Amino acid sequence: MTQLQGAAPLGATVVAEHGPTDPRDQRPVRGRKKVGIGKVIAWIVMVIILVITIFPFYWMLRTALSSNGALYGNSTSLLPADFSWGGFERVFGLQTVDEAIAQGGSGAKLDFWRYLLNSVVVATCVTVFQVFFSAMAAYAFSRLRWRGRNAVFGLFLLSLMVPVIFTLLPNFLLVRQLGLIDTLLGIMLPSLFMAPFAIFFLRQFFLNVPHEVEEAALVDGASKVRVFFSLIVPMSAAPIATISILTYITSWNDYFWPLMVSYTDDSRVLTVALGAFRAQSPQGGPDWAGLMAATLIAALPMIVLFALFAKRIVNSIGFTGLK
Amino acid sequence: MAITSPGVAHSAPNGRTSVDARRRRPDDTKLALLFILPAVIGLVVFYFWPLARGIWLSFTSWDLLSPSQLIGFANYQRMFADPVFWNAVQVTLWYVVLNIGIQTIVALVIAVLMQRLTQSTFVRSLILAPFLVSNVVAALVFFWILDFQLGIGNQMLEWIGLDRIGFFTSEEWAIPTIALVNVWRHMGYTALLIFAGLQAIPANLYEAARVDGASETRMFTGITLPLLRPILGLVLIISVIGSFQVFDTVSVTTGGGPVNASRVLQVYIYENAFAQFDFGYASALSVAMLAILVVVTFFQYRITRAGQTDLN
């Protein structure tokens, strides 16, 4: 590939530069001179992939709105089999035990409002504290001058390499020693203080804020603390929003850690509740309508979040390759 | 982690800082300590301390109730003689090979298709959607779709004249099925990472190649693949590390079964800790997992030369 030599030295660093850029800024892809057979086949493959991607979401909805009895006779129609809100009613504990069992539920007490609330509390607290503390650290690593800065930052980078699994068992023991088993605080605690990735991510943006702006504020007598809160943070609102959304999604979807810590409804989050729901199958087969209703409830907030912020999330992907 | 660090540079050269700023320079240390305090607590208490404690625990015998006892290498001796452990290693490796192999190829296809066909954010969003729901949700939806009796997946197999498959209930299908479920969840995300890499390849290379009369295939193998290699390497390292840590999908569908067919390492670790209350042995298994990850990452890094690029 000798003819490559004239190319701009872009290299592996370019991934980093794919920030919230407008996709229209990207260089245009080849002109459409010939709409050949190749292009038609390519579109067909693309559509098939999109259908595979989206179909399970639809099937979740379709099943959630069916009634269990009818699913046995009609497991293939695209519309709900014998439309019913029963699945959702069971999941939110709106049916009596007898009703639930009659409709193919397990009759076990379910209270998804509770789990939904727990998930919201955990994801919200983790996001707020983690992003705030990570932003503070990122500020110290990017805009403050102090001895040992690079060495300490190196330690944080090192922690990016520690696989999560390895910290889970000892962290469980620590949370147990603190008496926080089966509490929401116990679930949140390990991720409240920081995430190495968030620090890393925000530092890149803080480094980019022009020094002139900061110096002008300092000359005017502002303290460095004030510079952080009223200058750096507002100027980096977009990346802070991005990392917040990503943190929220990650926290919401976490399963392994909450599974270790939570034992009762007090601290059960949606993902764990789903696993438990699936495990308590009634006689005569699972309560599919209820299970899919529950699954949909767990997925819905993320789908809504995504619908609102799709562009921001999609455009941040170049960065999150580290995650 | 090299891909982002050099991307951004200081905008002002140090020599031109104002007198005022220079006077403040020594003062920053105290403030900096204050600013990194929460993060350092998090780092020490929830990353480094557990790391040390986990290694320490692997040399003990502990059931949480009685005091822990130091037992030297007994846990490791037991591990090397434990057929379930070796089976778990095999099952995990088989999972990783299937998961990563299929996922990378599918993602590469999607990325190239997107680059050629459409830059639309809408399409990219659709492609990414599965990544936003949890592993548990993805697992349960496919648990239903691939149910032996009622699942639409098995109905479709019947329509095209094939036999029904016990996707989650047969020993040979359990791991491939779980691997495919996770391919579904991650393929769009991986595709977008590769897509970002494709965007970085200078368009004039393709122009030049076209002027020289190169075919699409020739351009793909001659330009796209070699220039994509560093990014593909990083994507692979990240996804392989994630893939080794599979747990959620197995836990909510097969639970490790049938028999031991899908008992991956993490599930085995979890069972030893929370069903057998054998924290010492579970910790030794975690150390084995860590060792495997370190070795795999090291060799991958060497083989893919992920840190280097052909672009200059």
XYZ file of C-alpha atoms in Angstrom:
635
model
C 0.000 0.000 0.000
C 2.686 2.504 -0.927
C 0.244 4.967 -2.443
C -1.066 5.668 1.063
C 1.868 7.825 1.996
C 0.369 11.123 1.027
C -2.515 10.689 3.418
C -3.021 12.955 6.375
C -1.611 11.533 9.588
C -4.937 10.778 11.169
C -4.294 7.470 12.821
C -5.955 5.907 15.763
C -6.552 9.191 17.501
C -9.342 10.185 15.200
C -11.926 8.217 17.094
C -11.605 10.801 19.802
C -12.521 13.604 17.495
C -15.897 12.190 16.670
C -17.604 14.255 19.255
C -21.030 15.715 18.880
C -20.391 16.605 15.277
C -23.058 16.998 12.727
C -23.153 13.945 10.493
C -23.564 16.253 7.533
C -20.069 17.554 8.185
C -18.627 14.180 7.332
C -17.191 13.879 3.912
C -19.751 12.692 1.404
C -19.695 9.062 0.482
C -19.220 8.196 -3.176
C -21.476 9.818 -5.665
C -24.427 7.781 -6.823
C -23.444 7.311 -10.417
C -24.926 3.878 -10.897
C -27.769 2.460 -8.896
C -26.523 -1.006 -9.632
C -27.663 -4.410 -8.516
C -25.064 -4.211 -5.753
C -26.777 -1.284 -4.171
C -30.162 -3.000 -4.260
C -28.754 -6.090 -2.569
C -27.000 -3.875 -0.014
C -30.293 -2.168 0.835
C -32.065 -5.507 1.159
C -29.401 -6.738 3.603
C -29.657 -3.472 5.520
C -33.425 -3.744 5.805
C -33.176 -7.353 6.981
C -30.715 -6.274 9.679
C -33.023 -3.459 10.755
C -35.977 -5.848 10.955
C -33.962 -8.285 13.091
C -33.003 -5.348 15.300
C -36.494 -4.006 15.779
C -38.715 -7.089 15.641
C -38.019 -8.315 19.214
C -39.216 -4.958 20.563
C -42.470 -5.304 18.684
C -42.859 -8.915 19.757
C -42.411 -7.854 23.373
C -45.276 -5.376 23.008
C -47.480 -7.817 21.105
C -47.080 -10.525 23.721
C -47.516 -8.145 26.649
C -50.920 -7.176 25.264
C -52.037 -10.764 24.685
C -53.715 -13.063 27.148
C -51.848 -16.194 28.140
C -54.595 -18.631 27.245
C -54.828 -17.352 23.687
C -51.067 -17.502 23.141
C -51.233 -21.285 23.001
C -53.671 -21.295 20.109
C -52.302 -18.249 18.361
C -48.586 -17.851 18.726
C -47.808 -16.324 15.356
C -50.239 -13.546 14.425
C -48.688 -10.102 14.310
C -51.503 -8.635 16.386
C -51.960 -9.435 20.073
C -53.711 -12.766 20.682
C -56.950 -11.929 22.485
C -56.043 -8.367 23.506
C -55.789 -7.913 27.261
C -54.181 -5.615 29.810
C -53.897 -8.626 32.140
C -50.144 -8.886 31.857
C -49.619 -5.307 32.962
C -52.223 -5.636 35.720
C -50.450 -8.678 37.171
C -47.085 -6.998 37.034
C -48.337 -3.965 38.938
C -50.149 -6.124 41.483
C -53.599 -4.924 40.389
C -55.114 -8.399 40.213
C -56.118 -10.619 43.086
C -54.185 -13.857 43.499
C -57.101 -15.901 42.111
C -57.498 -13.674 39.069
C -53.787 -13.818 38.416
C -53.626 -17.597 38.617
C -56.705 -17.941 36.425
C -54.979 -15.848 33.760
C -51.785 -17.866 33.849
C -49.844 -15.849 36.407
C -47.970 -17.383 39.311
C -50.051 -15.580 41.917
C -46.879 -14.443 43.671
C -47.018 -10.888 44.906
C -45.498 -8.491 42.431
C -45.082 -4.804 42.797
C -43.332 -3.332 39.830
C -44.079 0.214 40.989
C -41.745 -0.505 43.842
C -39.022 -1.918 41.584
C -39.463 0.919 39.122
C -39.073 3.438 41.926
C -35.989 1.624 43.262
C -34.419 1.631 39.811
C -35.137 5.330 39.368
C -33.640 6.187 42.766
C -30.503 4.109 42.171
C -29.879 5.304 38.611
C -30.566 8.947 39.493
C -28.344 9.066 42.581
C -25.527 7.192 40.881
C -25.674 9.526 37.892
C -25.771 12.747 39.913
C -22.989 11.867 42.340
C -20.779 9.967 39.944
C -20.851 12.642 37.260
C -20.385 15.472 39.768
C -17.434 13.881 41.563
C -15.921 12.723 38.280
C -16.214 16.263 36.906
C -14.430 17.631 39.984
C -11.605 15.141 39.539
C -11.481 15.811 35.816
C -11.097 19.518 36.578
C -8.175 18.828 38.908
C -6.573 16.630 36.260
C -7.028 19.142 33.451
C -6.970 22.722 34.751
C -5.181 22.725 38.082
C -1.414 22.528 38.423
C -0.125 20.333 41.179
C 2.673 17.910 41.771
C 1.994 14.286 41.065
C -0.903 15.095 38.765
C 0.149 12.772 35.965
C 1.086 9.956 38.328
C -2.292 10.038 40.069
C -4.078 10.253 36.743
C -2.099 7.191 35.665
C -3.530 5.279 38.637
C -7.036 6.160 37.494
C -6.246 4.967 33.987
C -4.966 1.741 35.498
C -8.294 1.176 37.217
C -9.977 1.183 33.798
C -8.263 -2.144 33.211
C -9.557 -3.893 36.330
C -12.383 -6.175 35.217
C -15.595 -5.475 37.087
C -16.024 -9.076 38.157
C -12.869 -8.968 40.170
C -14.068 -6.185 42.438
C -17.585 -7.560 42.927
C -16.955 -10.234 45.574
C -14.706 -8.079 47.813
C -17.071 -5.137 47.372
C -19.952 -7.349 48.446
C -18.019 -8.230 51.607
C -17.309 -4.557 52.266
C -20.941 -3.572 51.811
C -21.872 -6.411 54.135
C -19.428 -5.181 56.790
C -20.988 -1.741 56.495
C -24.387 -3.302 57.175
C -25.733 -2.137 53.815
C -26.851 -5.467 52.371
C -30.364 -5.255 50.951
C -30.377 -1.458 50.898
C -30.451 0.896 47.951
C -27.394 2.680 49.345
C -25.527 -0.626 49.268
C -26.341 -0.985 45.575
C -25.265 2.560 44.785
C -22.205 2.891 46.985
C -19.428 1.452 44.773
C -20.393 3.650 41.837
C -21.201 6.873 43.708
C -17.700 8.302 43.950
C -16.455 8.137 40.409
C -16.115 6.095 37.266
C -12.653 6.065 35.691
C -14.228 6.386 32.282
C -16.266 9.466 33.239
C -13.162 11.221 34.551
C -11.259 10.319 31.433
C -14.081 11.447 29.166
C -14.709 14.800 30.881
C -11.006 15.600 31.198
C -10.734 15.581 27.409
C -13.352 18.308 27.164
C -12.122 20.401 30.068
C -8.667 20.487 28.457
C -10.298 22.073 25.434
C -11.788 25.108 27.171
C -9.615 28.059 26.072
C -7.202 29.317 28.717
C -7.915 32.951 27.825
C -11.464 32.693 29.149
C -10.270 31.218 32.408
C -7.534 33.803 32.819
C -9.926 36.663 32.238
C -12.104 35.354 35.058
C -9.106 34.900 37.336
C -7.930 38.461 36.644
C -11.413 39.639 37.578
C -10.825 38.054 40.959
C -12.768 34.822 40.579
C -11.444 31.844 42.534
C -10.571 28.565 40.832
C -13.579 26.968 42.518
C -15.763 29.628 40.952
C -14.091 29.107 37.598
C -15.072 25.440 37.809
C -18.712 26.005 38.681
C -19.531 29.068 36.618
C -17.192 28.626 33.684
C -15.933 25.114 33.029
C -19.131 23.267 33.886
C -21.491 25.491 31.845
C -19.097 25.517 28.894
C -18.965 21.717 28.981
C -22.705 21.229 29.375
C -22.975 19.062 26.254
C -20.368 16.437 27.198
C -21.636 16.439 30.786
C -25.127 15.700 29.480
C -23.758 12.917 27.284
C -21.854 11.194 30.062
C -24.864 11.585 32.371
C -27.125 9.814 29.916
C -24.609 7.024 29.429
C -24.148 6.642 33.181
C -27.902 6.523 33.719
C -28.344 3.808 31.115
C -25.462 1.742 32.484
C -26.749 2.010 36.017
C -30.322 1.218 35.021
C -29.278 -1.915 33.151
C -26.921 -3.308 35.785
C -27.872 -6.770 37.004
C -24.990 -8.722 38.546
C -24.143 -6.304 41.353
C -27.724 -5.557 42.481
C -28.395 -9.296 42.344
C -25.656 -9.814 44.942
C -26.798 -7.038 47.235
C -30.596 -7.143 47.177
C -32.670 -9.886 48.782
C -36.129 -8.428 49.371
C -38.499 -5.961 47.732
C -36.871 -3.187 49.779
C -33.936 -2.935 47.438
C -35.017 -4.921 44.417
C -34.394 -3.073 41.161
C -36.147 -3.851 37.877
C -33.478 -6.054 36.327
C -33.305 -8.257 39.418
C -37.091 -8.334 39.696
C -37.286 -9.526 36.096
C -34.913 -12.385 36.822
C -36.938 -13.328 39.888
C -40.208 -13.109 37.948
C -38.863 -15.427 35.291
C -37.677 -17.900 37.938
C -41.090 -18.209 39.628
C -42.920 -19.827 36.742
C -46.428 -20.981 37.554
C -47.442 -24.580 36.853
C -48.247 -25.217 33.242
C -45.693 -22.880 31.682
C -44.422 -19.371 32.173
C -46.691 -16.335 32.374
C -45.455 -15.041 29.037
C -47.802 -12.067 28.809
C -46.843 -10.939 32.306
C -43.147 -11.525 31.678
C -43.176 -9.507 28.468
C -45.179 -6.738 30.157
C -42.558 -6.619 32.906
C -39.739 -6.661 30.361
C -41.332 -3.832 28.463
C -41.656 -1.774 31.634
C -37.966 -2.318 32.344
C -36.998 -1.356 28.805
C -39.411 1.544 28.317
C -37.553 4.285 30.236
C -34.424 3.541 28.225
C -36.392 3.597 24.985
C -37.900 6.969 25.929
C -34.516 8.348 26.975
C -33.116 7.124 23.718
C -35.916 8.625 21.647
C -35.187 11.981 23.274
C -31.412 11.890 23.063
C -30.745 9.496 20.187
C -28.555 11.904 18.260
C -26.388 12.758 21.249
C -25.942 9.120 22.206
C -25.236 7.952 18.680
C -22.678 10.679 18.107
C -20.872 9.926 21.349
C -20.138 6.352 20.333
C -16.679 7.136 19.013
C -15.652 7.886 22.587
C -17.394 5.137 24.417
C -15.305 2.572 22.663
C -13.396 2.554 25.905
C -16.236 1.294 27.930
C -6.794 3.387 26.204
C -4.624 5.281 23.830
C -7.283 6.257 21.404
C -8.577 9.348 23.082
C -5.675 10.777 25.002
C -3.753 12.565 22.311
C -6.845 13.954 20.632
C -6.925 17.265 22.394
C -4.130 19.665 23.179
C -3.743 22.663 25.412
C -4.791 25.747 23.553
C -2.403 28.192 25.208
C 1.342 27.587 25.360
C 2.587 27.634 28.931
C 5.080 30.418 28.328
C 2.387 33.004 27.765
C 0.444 32.680 30.982
C -0.242 35.984 32.642
C 1.601 37.154 35.722
C -1.506 36.666 37.746
C -1.957 33.037 36.783
C 1.698 32.306 37.391
C 1.431 33.675 40.897
C -1.450 31.326 41.609
C 0.241 28.217 40.358
C 1.648 26.876 43.662
C -1.704 27.367 45.381
C -3.457 24.710 43.318
C -2.206 21.696 45.230
C -4.545 22.095 48.190
C -7.513 22.788 45.985
C -6.643 19.873 43.712
C -6.530 17.488 46.652
C -9.972 18.662 47.655
C -11.295 18.201 44.125
C -9.954 14.687 43.683
C -10.838 13.554 47.210
C -14.160 11.817 46.417
C -12.712 10.172 43.316
C -9.663 8.962 45.235
C -11.908 7.477 47.933
C -13.808 5.658 45.176
C -10.597 4.484 43.551
C -8.947 3.189 46.709
C -11.992 1.753 48.481
C -13.821 0.229 45.509
C -11.034 -0.606 43.038
C -7.616 -1.079 44.635
C -8.628 -2.379 48.038
C -10.960 -5.030 46.533
C -8.196 -6.011 44.139
C -5.836 -6.698 47.024
C -8.540 -8.256 49.147
C -9.678 -10.550 46.345
C -6.182 -11.922 45.895
C -5.809 -12.343 49.657
C -9.164 -14.138 49.911
C -8.113 -16.637 47.271
C -5.599 -18.026 49.778
C -8.196 -18.504 52.485
C -11.114 -20.721 53.311
C -14.132 -18.701 54.350
C -17.882 -19.308 54.576
C -18.746 -15.827 55.931
C -19.787 -17.268 59.305
C -16.661 -18.634 60.919
C -13.406 -16.631 60.777
C -11.430 -17.028 57.578
C -8.450 -19.372 57.580
C -5.300 -19.039 55.570
C -4.884 -22.241 53.587
C -2.089 -21.415 51.160
C -2.523 -22.683 47.625
C -5.194 -25.252 48.505
C -7.891 -23.356 46.554
C -5.701 -23.293 43.472
C -4.826 -26.980 43.790
C -8.517 -27.735 44.049
C -9.223 -25.546 41.054
C -6.700 -27.300 38.824
C -8.238 -30.638 39.755
C -11.830 -29.439 39.381
C -13.472 -30.760 36.196
C -16.327 -28.250 36.506
C -13.797 -25.411 36.433
C -12.129 -26.724 33.292
C -15.521 -27.265 31.741
C -16.423 -23.669 32.633
C -13.234 -22.435 30.974
C -14.077 -24.394 27.824
C -17.682 -23.231 27.769
C -16.620 -19.616 28.285
C -14.027 -19.825 25.500
C -16.558 -21.403 23.132
C -18.978 -18.621 23.971
C -16.373 -15.907 23.378
C -15.296 -17.414 20.030
C -18.892 -17.633 18.772
C -19.974 -14.301 20.202
C -16.986 -12.270 19.024
C -16.600 -14.039 15.697
C -20.186 -13.533 14.597
C -20.533 -10.108 16.176
C -17.439 -8.681 14.515
C -18.375 -9.920 11.064
C -21.979 -8.727 11.340
C -20.870 -5.367 12.749
C -18.345 -4.903 9.982
C -21.043 -5.604 7.386
C -23.421 -3.137 9.037
C -20.743 -0.462 9.309
C -19.726 -0.760 5.664
C -23.372 -0.792 4.566
C -24.083 2.321 6.608
C -21.092 4.112 5.155
C -22.140 3.259 1.629
C -25.885 3.639 1.912
C -26.840 6.190 4.499
C -25.448 8.575 7.062
C -28.854 9.007 8.634
C -28.909 9.411 12.396
C -32.274 7.695 12.403
C -30.877 4.473 10.947
C -27.912 4.615 13.298
C -30.304 5.066 16.217
C -32.380 2.062 15.224
C -29.232 -0.014 14.901
C -28.116 1.037 18.364
C -31.481 0.487 20.088
C -30.827 -3.072 21.392
C -27.704 -1.872 23.160
C -29.785 0.399 25.381
C -31.920 -2.289 26.946
C -30.359 -4.438 29.617
C -28.893 -7.896 29.064
C -31.755 -9.222 31.146
C -34.383 -7.712 28.864
C -32.617 -8.985 25.750
C -32.291 -12.439 27.285
C -35.940 -12.677 28.293
C -37.293 -11.472 24.953
C -35.329 -14.151 23.143
C -36.225 -16.682 25.804
C -39.798 -16.109 24.640
C -39.109 -15.778 20.912
C -37.090 -19.013 20.927
C -39.359 -20.976 23.261
C -39.644 -24.562 22.043
C -43.440 -24.727 21.886
C -44.754 -21.214 21.472
C -41.804 -19.157 20.314
C -42.216 -17.450 16.966
C -38.631 -18.386 16.155
C -39.420 -22.075 16.290
C -42.649 -21.507 14.346
C -40.607 -19.893 11.603
C -38.225 -22.845 11.536
C -41.220 -25.074 11.010
C -42.563 -22.884 8.196
C -39.329 -23.244 6.256
C -39.448 -26.973 6.818
C -36.883 -27.409 9.589
C -37.225 -29.182 12.911
C -37.864 -27.196 16.041
C -34.770 -26.512 18.124
C -34.563 -26.469 21.916
C -32.520 -23.305 21.841
C -32.161 -22.911 25.579
C -32.861 -26.499 26.576
C -30.453 -28.589 24.521
C -26.813 -28.963 25.466
C -25.419 -28.195 22.044
C -27.593 -25.127 21.414
C -27.504 -23.371 24.782
C -24.185 -21.576 24.297
C -24.655 -20.675 20.602
C -28.097 -19.288 21.451
C -26.783 -17.166 24.303
C -23.951 -15.983 22.068
C -26.468 -14.947 19.396
C -28.665 -13.102 21.874
C -25.667 -11.037 22.875
C -24.701 -10.517 19.243
C -28.160 -9.030 18.768
C -27.652 -6.653 21.676
C -24.109 -5.567 20.772
C -23.880 -5.677 16.960
C -25.217 -2.160 16.436
C -22.919 -0.683 19.047
C -19.894 -2.440 17.596
C -20.976 -1.378 14.119
C -21.060 2.275 15.185
C -17.544 1.995 16.617
C -16.300 0.541 13.342
C -18.314 3.143 11.454
C -16.440 5.871 13.333
C -13.231 4.220 12.192
C -14.426 4.065 8.570
C -15.202 7.770 8.614
C -11.569 8.433 9.448
C -10.278 6.874 6.244
C -9.511 9.707 3.818
C -11.934 9.741 0.903
C -9.215 10.669 -1.577
C -7.761 7.176 -1.216
C -10.949 5.735 -2.657
C -11.008 8.391 -5.377
C -7.461 7.524 -6.348
C -8.176 3.825 -6.330
C -11.245 4.325 -8.490
C -9.268 6.355 -10.988
C -6.869 3.414 -11.144
C -9.859 1.195 -11.902
C -9.937 -0.777 -8.668
C -13.041 -2.870 -7.960
C -15.161 -2.520 -4.825
C -13.750 -5.768 -3.451
C -10.215 -4.657 -4.191
C -10.812 -1.339 -2.427
C -12.273 -3.135 0.583
C -9.349 -5.524 0.980
C -6.719 -3.013 -0.140
C -7.837 0.167 1.610
C -10.668 -0.339 4.088
C -9.432 -3.403 5.964
C -5.781 -2.404 6.416
C -6.637 1.123 7.494
C -9.360 -0.098 9.802
C -7.052 -2.574 11.511
C -6.006 -0.437 14.509
C -9.577 0.465 15.347
C -10.777 -3.048 14.682
C -8.049 -4.204 17.059
C -9.220 -1.903 19.843
C -12.850 -2.812 19.269
C -11.911 -6.479 19.491
C -9.980 -6.059 22.718
C -12.857 -4.185 24.337
C -15.517 -6.618 23.186
C -13.497 -9.703 24.083
C -12.990 -8.440 27.629
C -16.719 -7.795 27.890
C -17.547 -11.121 26.310
C -15.484 -13.104 28.821
C -17.539 -11.584 31.606
C -20.853 -12.980 30.352
C -23.253 -13.629 33.218
C -26.639 -11.890 32.995
C -27.916 -13.691 29.924
C -26.989 -17.131 31.245
C -28.244 -16.371 34.727
C -31.805 -15.474 33.679
C -32.250 -18.075 30.933
C -30.490 -21.407 31.426
C -28.920 -20.779 34.826
C -25.895 -22.747 33.614
C -27.739 -25.781 32.338
C -28.695 -28.103 30.844
C -26.256 -30.010 33.092
C -23.131 -27.846 32.749
C -23.579 -26.921 29.106
C -23.767 -23.171 29.702
C -22.043 -22.925 33.075
C -19.667 -20.099 32.176
C -16.939 -18.999 34.584
C -18.855 -16.096 36.075
C -21.879 -18.253 36.810
C -19.631 -20.804 38.485
C -17.985 -18.052 40.553
C -21.368 -16.693 41.594
C -22.631 -20.141 42.597
C -19.565 -20.870 44.684
C -19.910 -17.578 46.503
C -23.656 -17.278 46.959
C -24.943 -20.856 46.847
C -22.000 -22.713 48.457
C -20.780 -19.724 50.521
C -17.265 -20.722 49.610
C -15.761 -17.263 49.226
C -12.184 -18.466 49.227
C -12.699 -20.762 46.266
C -14.841 -18.208 44.448
C -12.025 -15.686 44.861
C -9.467 -18.129 43.479
C -11.743 -18.613 40.456
C -11.910 -14.816 40.052
C -8.130 -14.627 40.087
C -8.075 -17.271 37.343
C -10.540 -15.142 35.383
C -8.350 -12.066 35.835
C -5.281 -14.036 34.707
C -7.082 -15.256 31.594
C -8.177 -11.700 30.749
C -4.669 -10.307 31.190
C -3.127 -12.999 28.984
C -5.797 -12.703 26.290
C -5.566 -8.904 26.212
C -1.788 -9.009 26.015
C -1.743 -11.398 23.066
C -4.548 -9.600 21.310
C -2.714 -6.349 21.650
C 0.418 -7.916 20.199
C -1.360 -9.688 17.383
C -3.617 -6.849 16.258
C -0.953 -4.206 16.901
C -3.890 -2.121 18.014
C -1.760 0.831 19.045
C -0.291 1.377 15.600
C -1.701 2.661 12.398
C -0.878 2.340 8.728
C -2.099 5.825 7.969
C 1.187 7.704 8.138
